Coordinates of C-alpha atoms and ligand atoms in Angstrom, one line a residue:
M413 CA -0.5 -0.2 0.0
A414 CA 2.9 2.5 -0.5
V415 CA 2.6 5.8 -1.7
G416 CA 6.0 7.2 -4.4
I417 CA 7.4 10.1 -3.3
F418 CA 10.3 12.1 -5.6
D419 CA 12.4 15.6 -5.4
S420 CA 15.0 16.5 -7.6
G421 CA 16.4 16.3 -3.9
L422 CA 16.1 17.3 -0.4
G423 CA 12.7 19.7 -1.0
G424 CA 10.3 17.0 -1.0
L425 CA 10.8 16.3 2.3
T426 CA 9.1 19.3 3.5
V427 CA 6.3 17.1 1.4
L428 CA 6.9 13.3 2.7
D429 CA 7.8 15.0 6.3
A430 CA 3.9 16.2 6.3
V431 CA 2.1 13.1 4.5
E432 CA 4.3 10.8 7.1
K433 CA 2.0 12.9 9.5
R434 CA -0.7 12.8 8.8
L435 CA -1.3 9.6 7.2
P436 CA 0.9 7.4 9.6
E437 CA -0.7 3.7 8.6
V438 CA 1.1 4.9 5.2
P439 CA 3.9 3.6 4.1
F440 CA 6.1 6.1 1.6
V441 CA 8.6 5.5 0.0
Y442 CA 11.1 9.0 -1.1
L443 CA 13.3 9.2 -4.2
G444 CA 15.2 11.8 -4.0
D445 CA 17.1 12.9 -7.1
N446 CA 20.7 14.6 -6.0
A447 CA 22.8 13.7 -8.0
H448 CA 20.7 15.2 -10.7
A449 CA 19.8 18.4 -8.8
P450 CA 18.8 21.4 -9.9
Y451 CA 15.8 20.3 -11.8
G452 CA 15.3 25.0 -11.9
V453 CA 18.3 25.2 -14.0
R454 CA 17.5 22.6 -16.6
D455 CA 15.0 22.9 -19.5
A456 CA 12.3 21.4 -19.6
D457 CA 12.7 18.3 -21.9
D458 CA 15.9 17.3 -19.2
V459 CA 13.4 18.1 -16.1
Y460 CA 10.8 15.5 -18.3
E461 CA 13.6 12.7 -18.7
L462 CA 15.0 12.6 -15.2
T463 CA 11.5 12.6 -13.6
T464 CA 10.0 10.1 -15.4
R465 CA 12.9 7.9 -14.6
G466 CA 12.7 8.7 -10.9
V467 CA 8.6 7.6 -11.4
E468 CA 9.5 4.4 -12.9
R469 CA 11.7 3.6 -9.8
L470 CA 8.9 4.6 -7.6
W471 CA 6.2 1.9 -10.1
A472 CA 8.8 -0.4 -9.4
A473 CA 9.2 -0.5 -5.9
G474 CA 5.1 -1.0 -5.6
C475 CA 4.5 2.8 -5.7
D476 CA 0.8 2.9 -8.1
L477 CA 0.3 6.8 -7.1
V478 CA 3.6 9.0 -6.7
I479 CA 3.3 12.4 -5.8
L480 CA 5.7 14.4 -7.1
A481 CA 6.6 17.4 -4.5
C482 CA 8.7 19.0 -7.0
N483 CA 7.2 22.0 -8.6
T484 CA 10.2 22.3 -11.1
A485 CA 8.5 19.2 -12.3
S486 CA 5.6 19.3 -11.3
A487 CA 5.8 23.2 -13.8
A488 CA 7.6 20.8 -16.7
A489 CA 7.2 17.2 -17.2
L490 CA 3.5 17.0 -15.7
R491 CA 1.2 17.7 -18.3
R492 CA 2.7 15.9 -20.7
M493 CA 3.2 12.8 -19.0
Q494 CA -0.8 12.2 -17.7
E495 CA -1.4 13.0 -21.4
S496 CA 1.0 11.1 -23.1
W497 CA 3.1 8.3 -20.7
V498 CA 0.9 7.4 -17.2
P499 CA -0.4 3.9 -17.9
R500 CA -4.3 3.2 -17.0
D501 CA -3.2 1.9 -13.0
K502 CA -1.0 4.7 -12.5
R503 CA -1.7 8.2 -11.2
V504 CA 1.2 10.7 -10.4
L505 CA -0.5 14.2 -9.3
G506 CA 1.5 17.6 -9.4
V507 CA 1.6 19.9 -6.0
F508 CA 0.0 22.9 -7.0
V509 CA -3.1 22.6 -7.6
P510 CA -3.6 21.9 -3.3
L511 CA -1.7 25.1 -2.8
I512 CA -3.7 27.1 -5.6
E513 CA -6.5 26.0 -4.4
A514 CA -6.1 27.2 -0.9
L515 CA -4.7 30.9 -2.3
T516 CA -8.1 31.1 -4.3
E517 CA -10.9 29.7 -1.0
R518 CA -11.8 26.6 -3.1
E519 CA -12.9 23.0 -2.4
W520 CA -11.4 20.2 -3.8
G521 CA -12.3 20.0 -7.3
D522 CA -14.7 22.7 -7.5
N523 CA -14.4 23.6 -11.1
S524 CA -17.0 26.5 -11.4
P525 CA -15.6 29.1 -13.5
P526 CA -13.0 32.0 -12.3
R527 CA -14.1 34.2 -10.0
E528 CA -12.7 37.0 -7.6
V529 CA -11.1 36.2 -4.7
Q530 CA -9.3 37.6 -1.7
V531 CA -6.1 38.5 -2.4
K532 CA -5.3 40.8 -5.1
H533 CA -1.5 41.1 -4.2
V534 CA 0.6 37.8 -4.9
A535 CA 3.9 37.0 -4.8
L536 CA 5.1 34.0 -5.5
F537 CA 9.2 32.2 -5.2
A538 CA 9.9 29.1 -7.6
T539 CA 13.1 27.9 -9.1
P540 CA 14.0 30.4 -12.4
A541 CA 12.3 27.1 -13.9
T542 CA 8.9 27.3 -13.2
V543 CA 8.9 30.4 -13.1
S544 CA 9.8 30.7 -16.7
S545 CA 6.8 27.8 -17.1
R546 CA 4.0 30.3 -16.1
A547 CA 2.5 26.6 -14.5
F548 CA 1.3 29.1 -11.3
Q549 CA 0.0 31.4 -13.1
R550 CA -1.6 28.9 -16.3
E551 CA -3.7 27.1 -12.5
L552 CA -4.4 29.8 -11.3
A553 CA -6.1 31.8 -14.4
F554 CA -8.1 28.7 -14.2
R555 CA -9.5 29.3 -10.8
A556 CA -9.3 33.3 -10.3
I557 CA -9.8 36.5 -12.2
G558 CA -7.8 40.2 -11.0
V559 CA -5.1 38.4 -8.8
D560 CA -1.4 40.3 -10.0
V561 CA 0.9 37.5 -9.5
E562 CA 4.9 39.0 -9.3
A563 CA 7.9 36.3 -10.2
Q564 CA 10.8 36.4 -8.7
S565 CA 13.3 33.6 -9.6
C566 CA 15.2 32.3 -6.7
G567 CA 18.5 31.3 -8.1
G568 CA 21.2 29.7 -6.3
V569 CA 18.6 28.7 -3.5
V570 CA 18.3 25.0 -3.9
D571 CA 21.9 24.5 -4.5
A572 CA 22.7 26.2 -1.4
I573 CA 20.5 24.2 0.4
E574 CA 21.4 20.6 -1.4
E575 CA 25.2 21.7 0.3
G576 CA 23.7 22.1 3.6
D577 CA 25.0 25.7 3.5
M578 CA 21.8 27.4 5.6
I579 CA 24.1 30.9 6.0
L580 CA 24.1 31.5 1.7
A581 CA 20.5 29.9 1.3
E582 CA 19.4 32.7 4.1
A583 CA 21.2 35.3 2.0
L584 CA 20.6 34.5 -1.1
V585 CA 17.0 34.3 0.3
R586 CA 16.6 37.9 1.4
S587 CA 18.1 38.8 -1.6
H588 CA 15.6 37.2 -3.4
V589 CA 12.2 38.4 -1.1
D590 CA 14.0 42.6 -1.5
A591 CA 13.8 41.9 -5.5
L592 CA 10.5 41.1 -5.1
K593 CA 9.6 43.5 -2.9
R594 CA 11.3 46.2 -5.5
K595 CA 8.8 45.2 -7.6
M596 CA 5.7 44.9 -6.1
P597 CA 6.1 46.9 -2.3
D598 CA 3.0 45.0 -0.7
P599 CA 2.2 41.5 -1.3
Q600 CA -0.6 40.1 0.6
A601 CA 0.3 37.0 0.2
A602 CA 3.9 35.3 -0.7
I603 CA 4.1 31.2 -2.6
L604 CA 6.7 28.8 -1.4
G605 CA 7.1 27.6 -4.8
C606 CA 9.8 24.9 -4.5
T607 CA 9.1 22.3 -1.8
H608 CA 12.7 23.3 -0.2
Y609 CA 12.3 26.0 0.7
P610 CA 9.5 25.3 3.8
L611 CA 13.5 24.7 5.1
M612 CA 13.4 28.4 5.1
Q613 CA 10.2 29.3 5.9
N614 CA 10.9 31.4 8.5
I615 CA 13.4 34.1 7.3
F616 CA 11.2 34.5 3.8
Q617 CA 8.6 35.0 6.7
D618 CA 10.8 37.5 8.5
A619 CA 12.1 39.1 5.2
L620 CA 8.2 40.1 3.6
G621 CA 7.4 40.8 7.1
P622 CA 4.3 39.6 9.9
D623 CA 1.4 41.4 7.7
V624 CA 3.0 39.1 4.7
E625 CA 0.3 35.1 4.6
V626 CA 2.7 32.9 3.6
Y627 CA 1.5 29.6 1.7
S628 CA 3.5 27.3 1.7
Q629 CA 2.8 23.6 0.2
P630 CA 3.4 20.6 2.6
N631 CA 0.1 20.5 5.4
L632 CA -2.1 21.9 1.9
V633 CA -0.4 18.6 0.2
A634 CA -1.1 16.3 2.6
E635 CA -4.9 17.3 3.1
S636 CA -5.3 16.8 -0.1
L637 CA -3.4 14.0 -0.5
A638 CA -5.2 12.4 2.5
D639 CA -9.1 13.3 0.8
Y640 CA -7.5 11.3 -2.2
L641 CA -7.0 8.5 -1.0
T642 CA -10.0 8.2 0.3
R643 CA -11.4 8.6 -2.8
R644 CA -9.0 6.4 -4.2
P645 CA -8.0 3.7 -2.3
E646 CA -7.5 1.2 -4.7
M647 CA -4.6 3.6 -6.4
L648 CA -2.2 3.0 -2.4
G649 CA 0.5 0.3 -4.5
E650 CA 1.2 -3.5 -2.7
G651 CA 4.8 -2.2 -1.9
A652 CA 4.4 -2.7 2.2
A653 CA 7.6 -1.0 3.2
K654 CA 8.8 2.1 3.8
Q655 CA 12.1 3.4 2.2
F656 CA 14.3 6.4 0.9
L657 CA 15.9 6.3 -2.3
T658 CA 18.3 8.1 -3.6
T659 CA 20.8 8.7 -7.1
G660 CA 23.3 10.2 -4.4
D661 CA 25.7 9.9 -2.4
P662 CA 23.4 7.7 0.8
K663 CA 25.5 8.3 3.4
R664 CA 25.9 12.2 2.4
V665 CA 21.9 12.6 2.3
S666 CA 20.9 10.9 4.9
A667 CA 24.0 13.3 6.8
R668 CA 21.7 16.2 5.7
A669 CA 18.1 14.9 5.4
T670 CA 19.1 13.7 9.2
Q671 CA 19.8 17.4 10.3
F672 CA 16.3 18.9 8.0
L673 CA 14.0 16.7 9.4
R674 CA 15.5 16.9 13.0
R675 CA 15.1 13.0 13.1
E676 CA 17.1 10.1 12.0
I677 CA 16.6 9.2 8.2
T678 CA 19.1 6.7 6.5
F679 CA 18.6 7.0 2.5
E680 CA 19.8 3.9 -0.1
Q681 CA 20.9 3.7 -3.7
A682 CA 18.4 3.8 -6.3
Ligands
LIG1788 N1 11.9 21.0 -4.9 C1 12.0 21.2 -6.2 C2 11.0 22.7 -6.5 O1 9.9 22.3 -5.8 C3 13.5 21.8 -6.9 C4 13.9 21.9 -7.5 C5 15.8 22.2 -7.8 O2 16.1 21.3 -8.1 O3 15.3 23.0 -8.7 O4 11.4 23.1 -7.9

């Protein structure tokens, strides 16, 4: 009954932590493609090739349902995968929609026409590939009208986190927030559109100020997955064991993961 969680590296652990807490009875198999992170500076074909390879690995581990806990993969590859690659008995879901539903005050599956919502000025922080895909703006336009989105491409932050250099990551986050504020001085809400960024959530909040509501994905994705599995329990695959897999160096990745989640995490070679 395992479910797969995929990310380019360590960021998806923020989602894993939330889904494990929300669904303690479900064994999750995590795959971090650390050998190829960051994805955010790659082109769409490259991200598609790497993501499909990762998802196949998780299918092989008995996960019929895979969550792309990576906005870059969700933005650059998911639509193409769903349209022409995912077999009928498998599912691959992304992480945008729960976030956008929360921002636009919608229940799951509310497909009514776009309408006015409370937030009008939204700052989006994401990787260069996610920003240039405009996938957030596209998904938002299906649900809301009159929302002004200012996107800030946060170069370097994922690399710094993957390297465990949190001082550099903090300096970069502060300078990206400054750059955003020069374009949009008073955002009402900020979207952390990369699953690595919840690891820096306090810094984003501090730099943005207390009046800005910061939306981050882990808990929203966990709620949405719980809801999905109540409706589609047959999507729990036959895998039974919880596992952490990486394409990178298991020792190094385990040490970083243990530091981030503040509990012992042991990765194996994918
Ligand atoms: N956690 C990935 C995301 O949500 C990071 C992508 C990257 O590797 O650059 O976008």
